[in-house]
Coordinates of C-alpha atoms and ligand atoms in Angstrom, one line a residue:
M1 CA -26.1 -50.4 41.8
P2 CA -23.1 -48.3 40.8
N3 CA -23.8 -44.8 39.6
L4 CA -22.2 -44.9 36.1
Q5 CA -23.6 -41.6 35.2
A6 CA -21.3 -39.9 37.7
H7 CA -18.3 -38.5 36.0
L8 CA -15.2 -36.6 37.1
P9 CA -15.8 -32.9 37.6
G10 CA -14.9 -31.1 34.4
T11 CA -14.7 -34.2 32.3
L12 CA -17.0 -36.8 30.9
D13 CA -14.8 -39.7 32.1
P14 CA -16.4 -42.0 34.7
T15 CA -15.5 -41.7 38.4
D16 CA -15.7 -45.4 38.8
W17 CA -13.8 -47.0 36.0
D18 CA -14.2 -50.5 37.5
A19 CA -18.0 -50.3 37.3
F20 CA -17.8 -48.7 33.9
R21 CA -15.6 -51.6 32.7
I22 CA -18.1 -54.2 34.0
Q23 CA -20.9 -52.5 32.1
G24 CA -18.7 -52.2 29.0
H25 CA -17.9 -55.9 29.1
R26 CA -21.6 -56.6 29.4
M27 CA -22.3 -54.5 26.3
L28 CA -19.6 -56.3 24.4
D29 CA -20.8 -59.7 25.5
D30 CA -24.3 -58.8 24.4
M31 CA -23.1 -58.1 20.9
F32 CA -21.1 -61.3 20.7
H33 CA -24.3 -63.1 21.8
Y34 CA -26.2 -61.2 19.1
L35 CA -23.8 -62.3 16.4
E36 CA -23.4 -65.9 17.7
H37 CA -27.2 -66.4 17.8
I38 CA -28.2 -64.2 14.9
R39 CA -29.9 -67.2 13.2
D40 CA -32.4 -67.5 16.1
Q41 CA -33.7 -64.0 15.2
P42 CA -36.0 -63.0 12.4
V43 CA -34.1 -61.5 9.5
W44 CA -36.1 -58.3 9.9
R45 CA -39.2 -57.4 11.8
P46 CA -41.4 -54.3 11.4
M47 CA -41.1 -51.8 14.2
P48 CA -44.2 -51.5 16.3
E49 CA -45.7 -48.0 16.5
S50 CA -45.1 -47.9 20.2
V51 CA -41.4 -48.5 19.7
R52 CA -41.3 -45.9 16.9
A53 CA -43.0 -43.4 19.2
D54 CA -40.3 -44.0 21.8
F55 CA -38.0 -42.1 19.5
R56 CA -39.9 -38.9 19.9
Q57 CA -38.5 -38.0 23.4
P58 CA -37.6 -34.5 24.6
L59 CA -34.0 -33.3 24.5
P60 CA -32.1 -35.2 27.2
I61 CA -31.0 -32.2 29.3
E62 CA -29.9 -34.4 32.2
G63 CA -27.8 -37.5 31.8
A64 CA -28.9 -41.1 32.7
E65 CA -27.2 -44.3 33.7
L66 CA -25.2 -46.0 30.9
S67 CA -26.8 -49.3 31.8
D68 CA -30.3 -47.8 31.4
I69 CA -29.5 -46.4 28.0
H70 CA -28.0 -49.8 27.1
Q71 CA -31.3 -51.5 28.1
E72 CA -33.1 -49.0 25.8
F73 CA -30.8 -50.0 23.0
L74 CA -31.4 -53.7 23.6
Q75 CA -35.2 -53.3 23.6
R76 CA -35.8 -50.6 21.0
I77 CA -32.9 -50.6 18.6
L78 CA -31.2 -54.0 18.4
P79 CA -34.4 -56.0 17.5
Y80 CA -35.4 -53.6 14.7
S81 CA -32.2 -53.1 12.8
N82 CA -31.7 -53.5 9.1
G83 CA -31.2 -57.3 9.2
N84 CA -28.2 -57.5 6.9
V85 CA -26.1 -59.2 9.6
H86 CA -28.5 -62.2 9.3
P87 CA -27.7 -64.9 6.7
G88 CA -31.2 -64.7 5.3
F89 CA -30.8 -61.1 4.2
T90 CA -30.4 -60.9 0.4
G91 CA -31.9 -57.4 -0.2
W92 CA -30.1 -54.6 -2.1
V93 CA -26.3 -55.3 -1.8
H94 CA -25.5 -55.4 1.9
G95 CA -22.5 -57.0 3.5
G96 CA -22.9 -58.9 6.8
G97 CA -20.0 -57.3 8.7
S98 CA -17.8 -59.4 11.0
A99 CA -17.0 -59.8 14.6
A100 CA -13.4 -58.7 14.1
G101 CA -14.6 -55.6 12.2
M102 CA -16.9 -54.8 15.1
L103 CA -14.1 -54.9 17.6
A104 CA -11.9 -52.8 15.4
E105 CA -14.7 -50.2 15.2
M106 CA -14.7 -50.0 19.0
L107 CA -10.9 -49.6 19.0
A108 CA -11.2 -46.8 16.4
A109 CA -13.8 -45.0 18.5
G110 CA -11.5 -45.3 21.6
L111 CA -8.6 -43.8 19.8
N112 CA -10.9 -41.3 18.1
P113 CA -8.3 -40.0 15.6
N114 CA -9.2 -37.5 12.9
L115 CA -8.1 -38.9 9.6
G116 CA -8.3 -35.6 7.7
G117 CA -4.6 -35.4 8.0
R118 CA -1.5 -34.8 10.2
D119 CA 1.3 -37.2 11.1
H120 CA 0.1 -40.2 13.1
A121 CA -0.2 -43.9 12.9
P122 CA -3.9 -44.1 11.9
I123 CA -2.9 -42.1 8.7
E124 CA -0.3 -44.8 8.0
V125 CA -2.9 -47.5 8.4
E126 CA -5.0 -45.8 5.7
R127 CA -1.9 -45.4 3.5
Q128 CA -1.2 -49.1 4.1
V129 CA -4.6 -50.0 2.8
V130 CA -4.2 -47.7 -0.2
E131 CA -0.9 -49.4 -1.0
W132 CA -2.5 -52.8 -0.7
M133 CA -5.3 -51.8 -3.1
R134 CA -2.9 -50.4 -5.6
E135 CA -1.2 -53.8 -5.6
L136 CA -4.5 -55.7 -5.7
F137 CA -5.9 -53.8 -8.6
G138 CA -2.6 -53.3 -10.6
F139 CA -2.5 -49.5 -10.1
P140 CA 0.9 -47.8 -10.2
G141 CA 2.8 -46.5 -7.2
T142 CA 1.8 -43.0 -8.0
A143 CA -2.0 -43.8 -7.7
S144 CA -3.8 -42.2 -4.8
G145 CA -6.5 -43.8 -2.7
L146 CA -9.1 -42.6 -0.2
F147 CA -11.7 -44.0 2.2
V148 CA -15.1 -42.4 1.7
T149 CA -18.6 -43.3 2.9
G150 CA -19.5 -45.5 0.0
T151 CA -19.3 -45.9 -3.8
S152 CA -21.9 -43.1 -4.4
M153 CA -19.3 -40.7 -2.9
A154 CA -16.4 -42.4 -4.7
N155 CA -18.2 -42.1 -8.0
L156 CA -18.9 -38.4 -7.4
I157 CA -15.2 -37.7 -6.5
A158 CA -14.1 -39.6 -9.6
V159 CA -16.5 -37.7 -11.9
L160 CA -15.2 -34.4 -10.4
I161 CA -11.6 -35.3 -11.1
A162 CA -12.5 -36.4 -14.7
R163 CA -14.3 -33.1 -15.2
D164 CA -11.4 -31.0 -13.9
A165 CA -8.9 -33.0 -15.9
V166 CA -10.7 -32.1 -19.1
L167 CA -11.8 -28.5 -18.3
G168 CA -8.6 -27.6 -16.4
F169 CA -8.4 -26.9 -12.7
E170 CA -9.4 -23.3 -13.4
V171 CA -12.9 -24.6 -13.4
R172 CA -12.7 -24.9 -9.6
R173 CA -12.7 -21.1 -9.4
G174 CA -14.6 -20.1 -12.6
G175 CA -17.3 -22.8 -12.4
V176 CA -18.6 -25.0 -15.3
A177 CA -20.7 -22.2 -16.6
A178 CA -17.6 -20.3 -17.7
S179 CA -16.7 -23.2 -20.1
A180 CA -17.9 -23.3 -23.6
L181 CA -17.3 -27.1 -23.8
R182 CA -20.3 -29.3 -23.7
L183 CA -19.2 -32.5 -21.9
T184 CA -20.8 -35.9 -22.2
A185 CA -20.3 -39.1 -20.2
Y186 CA -21.3 -42.6 -21.0
A187 CA -22.5 -45.6 -18.9
S188 CA -25.0 -48.4 -19.6
T189 CA -28.7 -48.2 -18.8
A190 CA -27.8 -50.7 -16.0
A191 CA -25.5 -48.2 -14.3
H192 CA -26.2 -47.3 -10.7
A193 CA -28.1 -44.1 -10.1
S194 CA -25.2 -42.6 -8.2
V195 CA -23.4 -42.1 -11.6
R196 CA -26.2 -40.0 -12.9
R197 CA -26.3 -38.1 -9.6
A198 CA -22.6 -37.5 -9.8
L199 CA -23.0 -35.7 -13.1
D200 CA -25.8 -33.7 -11.6
F201 CA -23.8 -32.7 -8.5
C202 CA -20.7 -31.7 -10.4
G203 CA -22.6 -29.1 -12.4
L204 CA -22.7 -30.8 -15.8
G205 CA -26.3 -32.0 -15.3
S206 CA -27.6 -35.5 -15.4
D207 CA -28.5 -35.2 -19.1
A208 CA -24.8 -35.1 -19.8
L209 CA -24.8 -38.8 -19.0
R210 CA -25.7 -40.8 -22.1
L211 CA -27.2 -44.2 -21.2
V212 CA -26.0 -46.9 -23.6
S213 CA -28.1 -49.9 -24.3
V214 CA -27.1 -53.3 -22.9
D215 CA -26.7 -56.7 -24.5
A216 CA -28.6 -59.9 -23.5
G217 CA -26.1 -60.3 -20.6
H218 CA -27.0 -56.8 -19.3
R219 CA -23.5 -55.6 -20.3
I220 CA -22.9 -52.3 -22.0
N221 CA -23.3 -52.6 -25.8
L222 CA -19.9 -51.5 -27.2
G223 CA -21.2 -50.8 -30.7
A224 CA -23.9 -48.6 -29.4
L225 CA -21.4 -46.8 -27.2
R226 CA -19.1 -46.1 -30.2
H227 CA -22.0 -44.9 -32.2
M228 CA -23.3 -42.5 -29.5
I229 CA -19.8 -41.1 -29.0
Q230 CA -19.5 -40.4 -32.7
T231 CA -22.9 -38.8 -32.9
D232 CA -22.2 -36.6 -29.9
R233 CA -18.9 -35.5 -31.4
A234 CA -20.5 -34.7 -34.7
T235 CA -23.0 -32.4 -32.9
G236 CA -20.4 -30.5 -30.9
Y237 CA -20.2 -32.4 -27.7
L238 CA -17.0 -33.5 -26.0
P239 CA -17.1 -37.1 -24.7
F240 CA -15.0 -37.0 -21.5
L241 CA -15.9 -39.9 -19.4
I242 CA -16.8 -43.6 -19.8
V243 CA -18.1 -45.5 -16.8
G244 CA -17.9 -49.3 -16.8
A245 CA -19.6 -51.5 -14.3
A246 CA -17.8 -54.3 -12.4
G247 CA -21.0 -55.8 -11.1
T248 CA -24.2 -53.9 -12.0
V249 CA -26.6 -53.3 -9.2
D250 CA -29.6 -55.2 -10.8
T251 CA -28.0 -58.3 -12.2
G252 CA -24.3 -58.4 -11.3
A253 CA -23.3 -58.0 -14.9
I254 CA -19.6 -57.1 -15.6
D255 CA -19.1 -54.8 -18.6
D256 CA -16.3 -55.7 -21.0
L257 CA -13.8 -53.5 -19.1
D258 CA -10.8 -54.3 -21.4
S259 CA -12.7 -53.0 -24.4
L260 CA -14.0 -50.0 -22.5
A261 CA -10.4 -49.1 -21.6
V262 CA -9.4 -49.3 -25.2
I263 CA -12.4 -47.1 -26.4
A264 CA -11.7 -44.6 -23.6
G265 CA -8.0 -44.5 -24.7
E266 CA -9.0 -43.9 -28.4
E267 CA -11.4 -41.2 -27.4
G268 CA -9.1 -39.5 -24.9
A269 CA -11.8 -40.0 -22.3
W270 CA -11.5 -40.8 -18.6
F271 CA -12.2 -44.4 -17.8
H272 CA -13.9 -44.9 -14.4
V273 CA -15.0 -48.3 -13.1
D274 CA -17.9 -48.5 -10.7
G275 CA -17.0 -51.7 -8.9
A276 CA -19.1 -51.1 -5.8
Y277 CA -19.3 -54.7 -4.8
G278 CA -17.9 -56.5 -7.9
A279 CA -14.4 -55.1 -7.8
L280 CA -13.4 -57.3 -4.8
G281 CA -14.3 -60.2 -7.0
V282 CA -10.6 -60.1 -7.9
L283 CA -10.1 -62.0 -4.7
A284 CA -11.8 -65.0 -6.1
P285 CA -9.6 -66.8 -8.8
E286 CA -12.7 -67.9 -10.8
I287 CA -14.0 -64.3 -11.0
A288 CA -10.7 -62.3 -11.3
P289 CA -10.2 -62.9 -15.1
R290 CA -13.5 -61.2 -15.9
L291 CA -12.3 -58.1 -14.1
S292 CA -8.9 -57.9 -15.8
G293 CA -9.7 -54.4 -17.4
I294 CA -9.9 -52.8 -13.9
G295 CA -6.1 -52.3 -13.9
A296 CA -6.5 -50.0 -16.9
A297 CA -9.0 -47.7 -15.3
D298 CA -8.2 -44.1 -14.5
S299 CA -10.3 -44.5 -11.3
L300 CA -12.0 -47.3 -9.5
A301 CA -14.8 -47.0 -6.9
F302 CA -15.7 -49.8 -4.6
D303 CA -16.9 -50.7 -1.1
F304 CA -15.3 -52.8 1.6
H305 CA -18.7 -52.9 3.3
K306 CA -20.3 -55.1 0.7
W307 CA -18.3 -58.2 -0.4
G308 CA -15.4 -57.1 1.8
Q309 CA -17.6 -57.8 4.9
V310 CA -16.2 -54.7 6.7
P311 CA -18.9 -53.1 8.9
Y312 CA -20.6 -50.0 7.5
D313 CA -19.3 -47.7 6.1
A314 CA -16.2 -48.2 4.2
G315 CA -16.2 -47.0 0.6
F316 CA -13.0 -46.5 -1.3
L317 CA -11.6 -44.7 -4.4
L318 CA -8.4 -45.4 -6.3
V319 CA -7.1 -42.9 -8.8
R320 CA -4.4 -43.7 -11.2
D321 CA -2.9 -40.2 -11.4
G322 CA -2.6 -39.2 -7.7
E323 CA -1.4 -35.7 -8.8
L324 CA -4.6 -35.0 -10.7
H325 CA -6.6 -36.3 -7.8
R326 CA -4.8 -33.9 -5.4
K327 CA -5.2 -30.9 -7.8
A328 CA -8.9 -31.5 -8.0
F329 CA -9.4 -31.2 -4.2
Q330 CA -6.4 -29.5 -2.5
S331 CA -7.4 -26.2 -1.0
P332 CA -4.8 -24.3 1.1
A333 CA -5.9 -22.7 4.3
A334 CA -3.7 -21.0 7.0
Y335 CA -5.0 -23.3 9.7
L336 CA -4.0 -26.3 7.7
E337 CA -0.4 -25.3 7.0
R338 CA 1.9 -28.3 6.4
E339 CA 5.2 -28.6 8.1
T340 CA 8.2 -31.0 7.6
R341 CA 8.2 -31.9 11.3
G342 CA 5.8 -32.1 14.2
L343 CA 2.2 -33.1 14.0
A344 CA 1.4 -31.0 10.9
A345 CA 3.9 -33.0 8.8
G346 CA 3.2 -35.8 6.4
A347 CA 1.6 -34.2 3.3
V348 CA -0.4 -35.3 1.2
W349 CA -3.2 -35.5 3.7
P350 CA -6.5 -37.3 2.9
C351 CA -8.4 -34.0 3.2
D352 CA -6.4 -33.0 0.0
L353 CA -8.1 -35.8 -1.9
G354 CA -11.8 -35.3 -1.1
P355 CA -14.4 -33.0 0.3
D356 CA -14.1 -34.1 3.9
L357 CA -11.8 -32.5 6.4
S358 CA -12.9 -34.4 9.5
R359 CA -12.7 -38.1 8.8
G360 CA -13.1 -41.2 10.9
F361 CA -10.9 -44.2 11.1
R362 CA -12.6 -46.4 8.5
A363 CA -9.2 -47.7 7.6
L364 CA -8.8 -49.6 10.9
K365 CA -11.8 -51.9 10.6
T366 CA -10.7 -52.6 7.0
W367 CA -7.1 -53.2 8.0
F368 CA -8.3 -55.6 10.7
T369 CA -10.6 -57.4 8.4
L370 CA -8.0 -57.9 5.7
K371 CA -5.3 -59.0 8.2
V372 CA -7.5 -61.2 10.5
Y373 CA -9.4 -63.1 7.7
G374 CA -6.8 -62.7 4.9
L375 CA -7.6 -62.2 1.3
K376 CA -7.8 -65.9 0.7
A377 CA -10.7 -66.5 3.0
L378 CA -12.5 -63.3 1.8
G379 CA -12.1 -64.5 -1.8
E380 CA -13.5 -67.9 -0.8
T381 CA -16.5 -66.1 0.8
I382 CA -17.0 -64.2 -2.5
A383 CA -16.8 -67.4 -4.5
R384 CA -19.3 -69.1 -2.1
T385 CA -21.9 -66.4 -2.5
C386 CA -21.6 -66.8 -6.3
E387 CA -22.0 -70.6 -5.9
L388 CA -25.1 -69.9 -3.8
A389 CA -26.5 -67.7 -6.5
R390 CA -26.1 -70.5 -9.0
Y391 CA -27.9 -72.8 -6.5
L392 CA -30.7 -70.3 -6.3
E393 CA -30.9 -70.0 -10.0
A394 CA -31.1 -73.8 -10.3
R395 CA -33.9 -73.9 -7.7
V396 CA -35.8 -71.3 -9.6
R397 CA -35.3 -73.2 -12.9
E398 CA -36.6 -76.5 -11.5
S399 CA -39.8 -74.9 -10.1
S400 CA -42.7 -74.6 -12.6
E401 CA -44.2 -71.9 -10.3
L402 CA -41.1 -69.6 -10.6
E403 CA -39.6 -67.8 -13.5
L404 CA -36.0 -66.7 -13.9
L405 CA -35.6 -63.1 -15.0
A406 CA -31.8 -62.7 -14.7
G407 CA -29.5 -65.6 -13.9
A408 CA -26.4 -65.6 -11.7
S409 CA -23.8 -63.6 -13.4
L410 CA -22.1 -63.1 -10.0
N411 CA -24.0 -63.2 -6.7
I412 CA -27.4 -61.8 -7.9
V413 CA -30.5 -63.7 -9.1
C414 CA -33.7 -62.0 -10.3
F415 CA -36.8 -64.1 -10.5
R416 CA -40.6 -64.0 -9.9
F417 CA -43.6 -66.1 -9.0
R418 CA -45.7 -66.9 -12.1
A419 CA -49.1 -65.1 -11.6
P420 CA -51.8 -63.4 -13.7
D421 CA -50.7 -59.9 -12.5
P422 CA -47.0 -60.7 -11.9
D423 CA -45.8 -57.2 -11.0
R424 CA -48.3 -56.6 -8.3
V425 CA -48.1 -60.1 -6.9
N426 CA -44.4 -60.2 -6.8
A427 CA -44.1 -56.8 -5.2
R428 CA -46.5 -58.1 -2.5
I429 CA -44.5 -61.3 -2.1
V430 CA -41.3 -59.3 -1.4
I431 CA -43.1 -57.4 1.3
E432 CA -44.7 -60.5 2.8
V433 CA -41.5 -62.5 2.8
Q434 CA -39.7 -59.6 4.5
E435 CA -42.4 -59.3 7.1
S436 CA -42.4 -63.0 7.8
G437 CA -38.9 -62.6 9.1
L438 CA -37.8 -65.7 7.2
A439 CA -35.9 -64.0 4.4
A440 CA -35.3 -60.5 3.1
P441 CA -34.9 -60.1 -0.6
S442 CA -35.6 -56.8 -2.4
S443 CA -37.1 -56.0 -5.8
T444 CA -36.0 -54.4 -9.0
R445 CA -37.2 -54.2 -12.6
I446 CA -35.7 -56.3 -15.4
D447 CA -36.7 -55.2 -18.8
G448 CA -39.6 -53.4 -17.2
E449 CA -40.9 -56.4 -15.3
L450 CA -40.9 -56.4 -11.5
A451 CA -38.4 -59.0 -10.2
I452 CA -37.7 -60.5 -6.8
R453 CA -34.0 -59.8 -6.4
A454 CA -31.6 -61.8 -4.2
A455 CA -28.1 -60.4 -3.8
I456 CA -26.2 -62.9 -1.8
T457 CA -23.4 -60.9 -0.2
N458 CA -23.4 -62.1 3.4
H459 CA -20.6 -64.5 4.4
R460 CA -23.0 -66.3 6.7
T461 CA -25.5 -67.3 4.1
S462 CA -25.8 -71.0 3.3
R463 CA -27.9 -73.3 1.1
A464 CA -30.4 -73.7 3.9
D465 CA -31.0 -69.9 3.8
I466 CA -31.5 -70.1 0.0
D467 CA -34.0 -72.9 0.5
V468 CA -35.9 -70.8 3.1
L469 CA -36.1 -67.9 0.6
V470 CA -37.5 -70.2 -2.1
E471 CA -40.0 -71.8 0.1
A472 CA -41.1 -68.5 1.6
T473 CA -41.6 -67.1 -1.9
L474 CA -43.6 -70.1 -3.0
E475 CA -45.7 -70.0 0.1
A476 CA -46.5 -66.3 -0.2
G477 CA -47.1 -66.6 -4.0
R478 CA -49.5 -69.6 -3.6
R479 CA -51.3 -67.9 -0.8
L480 CA -51.7 -64.6 -2.7
T481 CA -53.0 -66.3 -5.8
A482 CA -54.8 -69.4 -4.4
G483 CA -58.0 -70.0 -6.3
V484 CA -58.2 -66.3 -7.0
Q485 CA -59.4 -65.2 -10.4
D486 CA -58.0 -62.0 -11.7
A487 CA -60.6 -59.7 -10.3
E488 CA -60.4 -61.3 -6.8
L489 CA -56.7 -61.1 -6.9
E490 CA -56.9 -57.5 -7.7
A491 CA -59.1 -56.9 -4.7
S492 CA -56.9 -59.1 -2.4
L493 CA -53.8 -57.2 -3.3
H494 CA -55.4 -53.9 -2.3
D495 CA -56.1 -55.2 1.2
Ligands
PLP501 C1 -23.0 -50.9 -8.8 C2 -23.2 -50.0 -7.6 N1 -22.7 -48.7 -7.7 C3 -22.9 -47.9 -6.6 C4 -23.5 -48.3 -5.5 C5 -23.7 -47.3 -4.4 O1 -22.8 -47.7 -3.3 P1 -23.0 -47.1 -1.8 O2 -24.4 -47.6 -1.4 O3 -21.9 -47.7 -1.1 O4 -22.9 -45.6 -2.0 C6 -24.1 -49.5 -5.4 C7 -24.8 -50.0 -4.2 O5 -25.3 -51.1 -4.1 C8 -23.9 -50.4 -6.5 O6 -24.4 -51.7 -6.5

């Protein structure tokens, strides 16, 4: 048995690269096997307490064999992961990742570049993706782009730029308290919580976000928006930001982005689009027309790790006016001096466009994914997930035991099992279906009613997986309500 733990004196590199290579290939093969046979696994399984307890070990002062740690990974981590790689996973909005993306992630870790800045090829890879996204979304050549963790961070950065654009960049030194202006922002009641949090984090307070009612299709009510803006103006507020949704988190509704762009223009407000997963719908010809207003946005936040199938994490922000973006974040420091030649050349650096100085190579797994699969296949995947959502909607409609709460606007369907105490029964169904390992939906509330929510985002999902979800829901619902009168049901649900 080779001693892989041994490393060259003074470094952490192995003394025996050949043995290390064999072990590395074994680890790679294991992950290929995992992906190839993912359907043989439960979607998700609860972690036994004994396994959880294994993560309460003392600090590892002395090292151990790589192969031993790998065995620990295989036994304690791999079987108890999130489940979103599995085609039966429809919870929240989770992409499935891809084999090519996984390999690219390994290459990125091997190169280990810091994408905060400087002059090297990895930065050019990020710039290439920025350029592609400008083209894809119809943004001008002067637009800037940045990889971030996810849309929550991208929304925050966009709100900060919008705030600085209206208050002036002096606010970065003086703070918002120094301004007499009372700013208000607008998004629909269906907006993701990260928008509200962004207002909170940027010092304006979450109350500055006005939540506008939605229409029957869960899209922002334009009349109500105009009315709220006028009321706020009349009472001394300054409307500075309108946030449109390209795919709401609960139902996949797409706001009327064209009209929002017009209203924002009339009001002199910043127009931000939260396109966390929906924005990449532009890759599917049948969805793209509904997203036409995106090109008019001042900023667009979206994730490659959702519909783009790039392994976590890979959020992205596009900003129409790259100069405003830079002014909102650039912060000179002697140790970050820029040069025209040498390693410190190549301004603007990504650290000038966001809060992070050290940044990983998210761009590489995205670049690989886009190049290996191509936009056409990714678009087909997106269209297929929407087709599967329509199939799920049809299955729900044809069952007298199920009730549709929100149909398939994009790839999300919300439904429930008909029961005397529907909220409690359906919450329990979601848990039981997850624990069965057969499927993994999540839940939300539609008009106050608890819904089983399936967001079909994974490229591996097929009709058979949708059938399993429906059957597992029916089985759990029937079991939980079988012959049970209201009082008994109450008791059984408290078990
Ligand atoms: C519409 C919307 N906005 C924002 C987010 C947050 O994205 P992230 O989890 O990448 O931060 C999500 C997540 O699902 C979302 O659906």
